[in-house]
Amino acid sequence: VLRYIEDNYREGTLTELAALTRQPVSGLSRFIKRESGQTFQQLLMQKRLSQAAYLLTTTKLAVEDIIAAVGYDNNSYFHRIFRDRYGMTPKKYRDAESTAGKKNESANKDGFFIK
């Protein structure tokens, strides 16, 4: 299940996973919830949001392009769930991570901190 989500987070569905594993959707859904404590949709959203956070900090892609790249087509919905998860908008997250990275780099130059 986790490998499927890792490989197919952009467009993966529980129905497709059930077909691939030859399991009924309802049974697979209960199995995922029992084993992980989360629903398939929660696991999928978690992967998409963590991938978006990664792209925000490692690329200069526009936020709208990142939203599409991780499988969302509704920008306002993405902004809402991202803010719920990280406590800030994607742009503020990018800015905060960029500032934190610059502070770490300058601290390392002075020899005070080690990454």
Short mmCIF file of N, CA and C in Angstrom, two decimals:
data_model
loop_
_atom_site.label_atom_id
_atom_site.label_comp_id
_atom_site.label_asym_id
_atom_site.label_seq_id
_atom_site.Cartn_x
_atom_site.Cartn_y
_atom_site.Cartn_z
N VAL A 1 0.84 -1.20 0.00
CA VAL A 1 0.00 0.00 0.00
C VAL A 1 0.87 1.25 0.00
N LEU A 2 1.86 1.26 0.90
CA LEU A 2 2.73 2.44 0.98
C LEU A 2 3.56 2.61 -0.27
N ARG A 3 4.01 1.52 -0.86
CA ARG A 3 4.78 1.60 -2.10
C ARG A 3 3.88 2.14 -3.23
N TYR A 4 2.64 1.68 -3.28
CA TYR A 4 1.70 2.17 -4.29
C TYR A 4 1.53 3.67 -4.15
N ILE A 5 1.32 4.14 -2.92
CA ILE A 5 1.14 5.58 -2.69
C ILE A 5 2.40 6.33 -3.07
N GLU A 6 3.55 5.82 -2.70
CA GLU A 6 4.82 6.45 -3.04
C GLU A 6 4.97 6.59 -4.56
N ASP A 7 4.60 5.57 -5.29
CA ASP A 7 4.77 5.56 -6.75
C ASP A 7 3.64 6.24 -7.51
N ASN A 8 2.46 6.34 -6.90
CA ASN A 8 1.28 6.81 -7.63
C ASN A 8 0.52 7.92 -6.93
N TYR A 9 1.20 8.71 -6.09
CA TYR A 9 0.50 9.71 -5.29
C TYR A 9 -0.21 10.78 -6.13
N ARG A 10 0.25 11.01 -7.34
CA ARG A 10 -0.38 12.05 -8.17
C ARG A 10 -1.80 11.67 -8.59
N GLU A 11 -1.99 10.42 -8.99
CA GLU A 11 -3.29 10.02 -9.54
C GLU A 11 -3.82 8.72 -8.97
N GLY A 12 -3.17 8.16 -7.98
CA GLY A 12 -3.58 6.88 -7.43
C GLY A 12 -4.94 6.92 -6.74
N THR A 13 -5.63 5.80 -6.80
CA THR A 13 -6.93 5.69 -6.14
C THR A 13 -7.02 4.36 -5.40
N LEU A 14 -7.88 4.34 -4.41
CA LEU A 14 -8.10 3.11 -3.67
C LEU A 14 -8.69 2.04 -4.59
N THR A 15 -9.54 2.44 -5.50
CA THR A 15 -10.14 1.50 -6.44
C THR A 15 -9.08 0.83 -7.31
N GLU A 16 -8.14 1.61 -7.80
CA GLU A 16 -7.07 1.05 -8.62
C GLU A 16 -6.19 0.11 -7.79
N LEU A 17 -5.87 0.52 -6.57
CA LEU A 17 -5.06 -0.33 -5.70
C LEU A 17 -5.78 -1.64 -5.39
N ALA A 18 -7.08 -1.56 -5.15
CA ALA A 18 -7.86 -2.76 -4.89
C ALA A 18 -7.83 -3.70 -6.10
N ALA A 19 -7.93 -3.14 -7.29
CA ALA A 19 -7.88 -3.97 -8.50
C ALA A 19 -6.51 -4.62 -8.65
N LEU A 20 -5.46 -3.86 -8.38
CA LEU A 20 -4.10 -4.40 -8.49
C LEU A 20 -3.84 -5.53 -7.49
N THR A 21 -4.41 -5.41 -6.32
CA THR A 21 -4.19 -6.41 -5.27
C THR A 21 -5.28 -7.48 -5.24
N ARG A 22 -6.24 -7.34 -6.14
CA ARG A 22 -7.37 -8.27 -6.23
C ARG A 22 -8.10 -8.41 -4.89
N GLN A 23 -8.31 -7.26 -4.27
CA GLN A 23 -9.03 -7.20 -2.99
C GLN A 23 -10.28 -6.33 -3.18
N PRO A 24 -11.33 -6.62 -2.44
CA PRO A 24 -12.49 -5.72 -2.50
C PRO A 24 -12.11 -4.37 -1.88
N VAL A 25 -12.64 -3.31 -2.44
CA VAL A 25 -12.32 -1.96 -1.98
C VAL A 25 -12.60 -1.82 -0.49
N SER A 26 -13.74 -2.28 -0.05
CA SER A 26 -14.11 -2.11 1.37
C SER A 26 -13.15 -2.87 2.29
N GLY A 27 -12.79 -4.08 1.91
CA GLY A 27 -11.86 -4.86 2.72
C GLY A 27 -10.48 -4.23 2.76
N LEU A 28 -10.02 -3.75 1.63
CA LEU A 28 -8.71 -3.10 1.57
C LEU A 28 -8.73 -1.82 2.39
N SER A 29 -9.81 -1.09 2.30
CA SER A 29 -9.94 0.14 3.08
C SER A 29 -9.86 -0.14 4.58
N ARG A 30 -10.56 -1.16 5.05
CA ARG A 30 -10.52 -1.53 6.47
C ARG A 30 -9.12 -1.98 6.87
N PHE A 31 -8.46 -2.76 6.01
CA PHE A 31 -7.11 -3.24 6.27
C PHE A 31 -6.14 -2.06 6.45
N ILE A 32 -6.22 -1.10 5.55
CA ILE A 32 -5.32 0.07 5.61
C ILE A 32 -5.55 0.83 6.91
N LYS A 33 -6.80 1.06 7.24
CA LYS A 33 -7.13 1.80 8.46
C LYS A 33 -6.64 1.03 9.70
N ARG A 34 -6.84 -0.25 9.72
CA ARG A 34 -6.44 -1.08 10.86
C ARG A 34 -4.92 -1.10 11.03
N GLU A 35 -4.20 -1.24 9.93
CA GLU A 35 -2.75 -1.39 9.99
C GLU A 35 -2.00 -0.06 10.17
N SER A 36 -2.54 1.01 9.59
CA SER A 36 -1.82 2.29 9.63
C SER A 36 -2.43 3.31 10.59
N GLY A 37 -3.69 3.09 10.94
CA GLY A 37 -4.39 4.08 11.77
C GLY A 37 -4.91 5.25 10.96
N GLN A 38 -4.72 5.21 9.65
CA GLN A 38 -5.18 6.27 8.77
C GLN A 38 -5.91 5.67 7.58
N THR A 39 -6.75 6.48 6.97
CA THR A 39 -7.43 6.02 5.76
C THR A 39 -6.49 6.15 4.57
N PHE A 40 -6.87 5.52 3.47
CA PHE A 40 -6.10 5.64 2.23
C PHE A 40 -5.98 7.11 1.84
N GLN A 41 -7.09 7.84 1.92
CA GLN A 41 -7.08 9.26 1.54
C GLN A 41 -6.15 10.06 2.43
N GLN A 42 -6.12 9.76 3.72
CA GLN A 42 -5.21 10.48 4.62
C GLN A 42 -3.75 10.19 4.27
N LEU A 43 -3.44 8.94 3.99
CA LEU A 43 -2.07 8.58 3.61
C LEU A 43 -1.68 9.26 2.30
N LEU A 44 -2.60 9.29 1.35
CA LEU A 44 -2.35 9.92 0.06
C LEU A 44 -2.12 11.42 0.23
N MET A 45 -2.96 12.07 1.03
CA MET A 45 -2.82 13.50 1.27
C MET A 45 -1.49 13.80 1.98
N GLN A 46 -1.13 12.96 2.93
CA GLN A 46 0.13 13.13 3.65
C GLN A 46 1.32 13.09 2.68
N LYS A 47 1.31 12.14 1.77
CA LYS A 47 2.38 12.03 0.78
C LYS A 47 2.40 13.24 -0.14
N ARG A 48 1.24 13.64 -0.62
CA ARG A 48 1.17 14.78 -1.53
C ARG A 48 1.68 16.06 -0.86
N LEU A 49 1.26 16.28 0.38
CA LEU A 49 1.69 17.48 1.08
C LEU A 49 3.18 17.46 1.39
N SER A 50 3.71 16.31 1.77
CA SER A 50 5.15 16.25 2.05
C SER A 50 5.95 16.43 0.77
N GLN A 51 5.45 15.92 -0.34
CA GLN A 51 6.13 16.13 -1.63
C GLN A 51 6.06 17.60 -2.03
N ALA A 52 4.93 18.24 -1.80
CA ALA A 52 4.81 19.67 -2.10
C ALA A 52 5.79 20.47 -1.24
N ALA A 53 5.90 20.15 0.03
CA ALA A 53 6.83 20.85 0.92
C ALA A 53 8.26 20.66 0.43
N TYR A 54 8.58 19.45 0.01
CA TYR A 54 9.92 19.17 -0.53
C TYR A 54 10.19 20.03 -1.77
N LEU A 55 9.23 20.06 -2.68
CA LEU A 55 9.41 20.85 -3.91
C LEU A 55 9.51 22.35 -3.61
N LEU A 56 8.77 22.80 -2.62
CA LEU A 56 8.84 24.22 -2.26
C LEU A 56 10.23 24.61 -1.77
N THR A 57 10.90 23.69 -1.10
CA THR A 57 12.20 24.02 -0.53
C THR A 57 13.38 23.67 -1.44
N THR A 58 13.14 22.87 -2.46
CA THR A 58 14.26 22.43 -3.30
C THR A 58 14.19 22.90 -4.74
N THR A 59 13.09 23.57 -5.11
CA THR A 59 12.96 24.06 -6.48
C THR A 59 12.48 25.50 -6.46
N LYS A 60 12.50 26.10 -7.62
CA LYS A 60 11.97 27.45 -7.78
C LYS A 60 10.65 27.41 -8.57
N LEU A 61 10.05 26.23 -8.67
CA LEU A 61 8.78 26.11 -9.37
C LEU A 61 7.73 27.00 -8.73
N ALA A 62 6.84 27.54 -9.54
CA ALA A 62 5.73 28.32 -9.01
C ALA A 62 4.83 27.43 -8.17
N VAL A 63 4.22 28.00 -7.16
CA VAL A 63 3.35 27.23 -6.27
C VAL A 63 2.26 26.52 -7.07
N GLU A 64 1.70 27.20 -8.05
CA GLU A 64 0.64 26.59 -8.87
C GLU A 64 1.16 25.36 -9.62
N ASP A 65 2.39 25.41 -10.07
CA ASP A 65 2.98 24.27 -10.76
C ASP A 65 3.22 23.10 -9.80
N ILE A 66 3.61 23.43 -8.58
CA ILE A 66 3.80 22.39 -7.57
C ILE A 66 2.48 21.74 -7.22
N ILE A 67 1.44 22.55 -7.08
CA ILE A 67 0.11 22.01 -6.78
C ILE A 67 -0.29 20.99 -7.83
N ALA A 68 -0.12 21.32 -9.09
CA ALA A 68 -0.45 20.40 -10.17
C ALA A 68 0.47 19.19 -10.16
N ALA A 69 1.74 19.40 -9.88
CA ALA A 69 2.71 18.30 -9.90
C ALA A 69 2.44 17.24 -8.85
N VAL A 70 1.83 17.63 -7.74
CA VAL A 70 1.55 16.65 -6.69
C VAL A 70 0.14 16.07 -6.77
N GLY A 71 -0.62 16.47 -7.78
CA GLY A 71 -1.89 15.82 -8.04
C GLY A 71 -3.15 16.56 -7.65
N TYR A 72 -3.03 17.84 -7.34
CA TYR A 72 -4.23 18.62 -7.01
C TYR A 72 -4.60 19.51 -8.17
N ASP A 73 -5.90 19.69 -8.37
CA ASP A 73 -6.34 20.59 -9.43
C ASP A 73 -7.15 21.76 -8.87
N ASN A 74 -7.31 21.82 -7.56
CA ASN A 74 -8.04 22.90 -6.92
C ASN A 74 -7.06 23.65 -6.01
N ASN A 75 -6.62 24.82 -6.47
CA ASN A 75 -5.62 25.58 -5.74
C ASN A 75 -6.08 26.01 -4.35
N SER A 76 -7.33 26.46 -4.24
CA SER A 76 -7.80 26.94 -2.93
C SER A 76 -7.88 25.78 -1.93
N TYR A 77 -8.32 24.61 -2.38
CA TYR A 77 -8.35 23.44 -1.50
C TYR A 77 -6.94 23.08 -1.05
N PHE A 78 -5.98 23.08 -1.98
CA PHE A 78 -4.61 22.77 -1.62
C PHE A 78 -4.08 23.76 -0.59
N HIS A 79 -4.30 25.05 -0.82
CA HIS A 79 -3.83 26.06 0.13
C HIS A 79 -4.42 25.82 1.52
N ARG A 80 -5.69 25.48 1.58
CA ARG A 80 -6.36 25.24 2.87
C ARG A 80 -5.75 24.05 3.59
N ILE A 81 -5.57 22.92 2.90
CA ILE A 81 -5.03 21.74 3.59
C ILE A 81 -3.54 21.91 3.91
N PHE A 82 -2.81 22.63 3.06
CA PHE A 82 -1.40 22.88 3.35
C PHE A 82 -1.28 23.74 4.61
N ARG A 83 -2.10 24.78 4.69
CA ARG A 83 -2.08 25.66 5.86
C ARG A 83 -2.48 24.90 7.12
N ASP A 84 -3.45 23.99 7.00
CA ASP A 84 -3.85 23.18 8.15
C ASP A 84 -2.70 22.29 8.62
N ARG A 85 -1.95 21.74 7.69
CA ARG A 85 -0.86 20.81 8.04
C ARG A 85 0.39 21.52 8.55
N TYR A 86 0.78 22.62 7.88
CA TYR A 86 2.04 23.29 8.20
C TYR A 86 1.90 24.61 8.94
N GLY A 87 0.67 25.09 9.11
CA GLY A 87 0.45 26.31 9.86
C GLY A 87 0.76 27.59 9.11
N MET A 88 0.98 27.49 7.81
CA MET A 88 1.26 28.66 6.98
C MET A 88 0.99 28.33 5.53
N THR A 89 0.93 29.38 4.71
CA THR A 89 0.70 29.18 3.29
C THR A 89 1.94 28.57 2.64
N PRO A 90 1.80 27.99 1.45
CA PRO A 90 2.97 27.45 0.76
C PRO A 90 4.07 28.50 0.54
N LYS A 91 3.69 29.72 0.18
CA LYS A 91 4.69 30.77 -0.04
C LYS A 91 5.43 31.09 1.25
N LYS A 92 4.70 31.23 2.35
CA LYS A 92 5.36 31.53 3.62
C LYS A 92 6.24 30.36 4.05
N TYR A 93 5.80 29.14 3.77
CA TYR A 93 6.61 27.96 4.09
C TYR A 93 7.93 28.02 3.32
N ARG A 94 7.85 28.32 2.04
CA ARG A 94 9.06 28.42 1.20
C ARG A 94 9.98 29.50 1.75
N ASP A 95 9.42 30.66 2.06
CA ASP A 95 10.23 31.77 2.57
C ASP A 95 10.87 31.41 3.91
N ALA A 96 10.10 30.78 4.79
CA ALA A 96 10.62 30.41 6.12
C ALA A 96 11.74 29.39 6.00
N GLU A 97 11.56 28.40 5.14
CA GLU A 97 12.58 27.37 4.96
C GLU A 97 13.83 27.95 4.30
N SER A 98 13.65 28.89 3.38
CA SER A 98 14.77 29.53 2.72
C SER A 98 15.56 30.36 3.73
N THR A 99 14.88 31.08 4.59
CA THR A 99 15.53 31.88 5.62
C THR A 99 16.26 31.00 6.61
N ALA A 100 15.64 29.89 7.01
CA ALA A 100 16.28 28.96 7.95
C ALA A 100 17.53 28.36 7.33
N GLY A 101 17.48 28.03 6.06
CA GLY A 101 18.64 27.46 5.37
C GLY A 101 19.79 28.45 5.30
N LYS A 102 19.48 29.72 5.05
CA LYS A 102 20.53 30.75 4.98
C LYS A 102 21.16 30.97 6.34
N LYS A 103 20.35 30.94 7.40
CA LYS A 103 20.90 31.09 8.75
C LYS A 103 21.84 29.94 9.07
N ASN A 104 21.46 28.72 8.72
CA ASN A 104 22.32 27.56 8.97
C ASN A 104 23.62 27.66 8.20
N GLU A 105 23.55 28.13 6.95
CA GLU A 105 24.76 28.26 6.14
C GLU A 105 25.71 29.28 6.73
N SER A 106 25.18 30.44 7.16
CA SER A 106 26.05 31.47 7.73
C SER A 106 26.60 31.03 9.08
N ALA A 107 25.81 30.33 9.86
CA ALA A 107 26.29 29.84 11.15
C ALA A 107 27.42 28.84 10.94
N ASN A 108 27.30 28.00 9.93
CA ASN A 108 28.35 27.03 9.65
C ASN A 108 29.64 27.72 9.21
N LYS A 109 29.55 28.80 8.48
CA LYS A 109 30.73 29.53 8.03
C LYS A 109 31.50 30.07 9.24
N ASP A 110 30.76 30.47 10.26
CA ASP A 110 31.40 31.01 11.47
C ASP A 110 31.89 29.90 12.40
N GLY A 111 31.49 28.67 12.12
CA GLY A 111 31.94 27.55 12.92
C GLY A 111 31.14 27.30 14.18
N PHE A 112 29.99 27.93 14.32
CA PHE A 112 29.21 27.77 15.54
C PHE A 112 28.28 26.57 15.50
N PHE A 113 27.78 26.24 14.35
CA PHE A 113 26.81 25.15 14.24
C PHE A 113 27.27 24.17 13.18
N ILE A 114 26.90 22.93 13.36
CA ILE A 114 27.20 21.90 12.38
C ILE A 114 25.88 21.29 11.95
N LYS A 115 25.69 21.17 10.65
CA LYS A 115 24.44 20.58 10.14
C LYS A 115 24.38 19.12 10.46
#
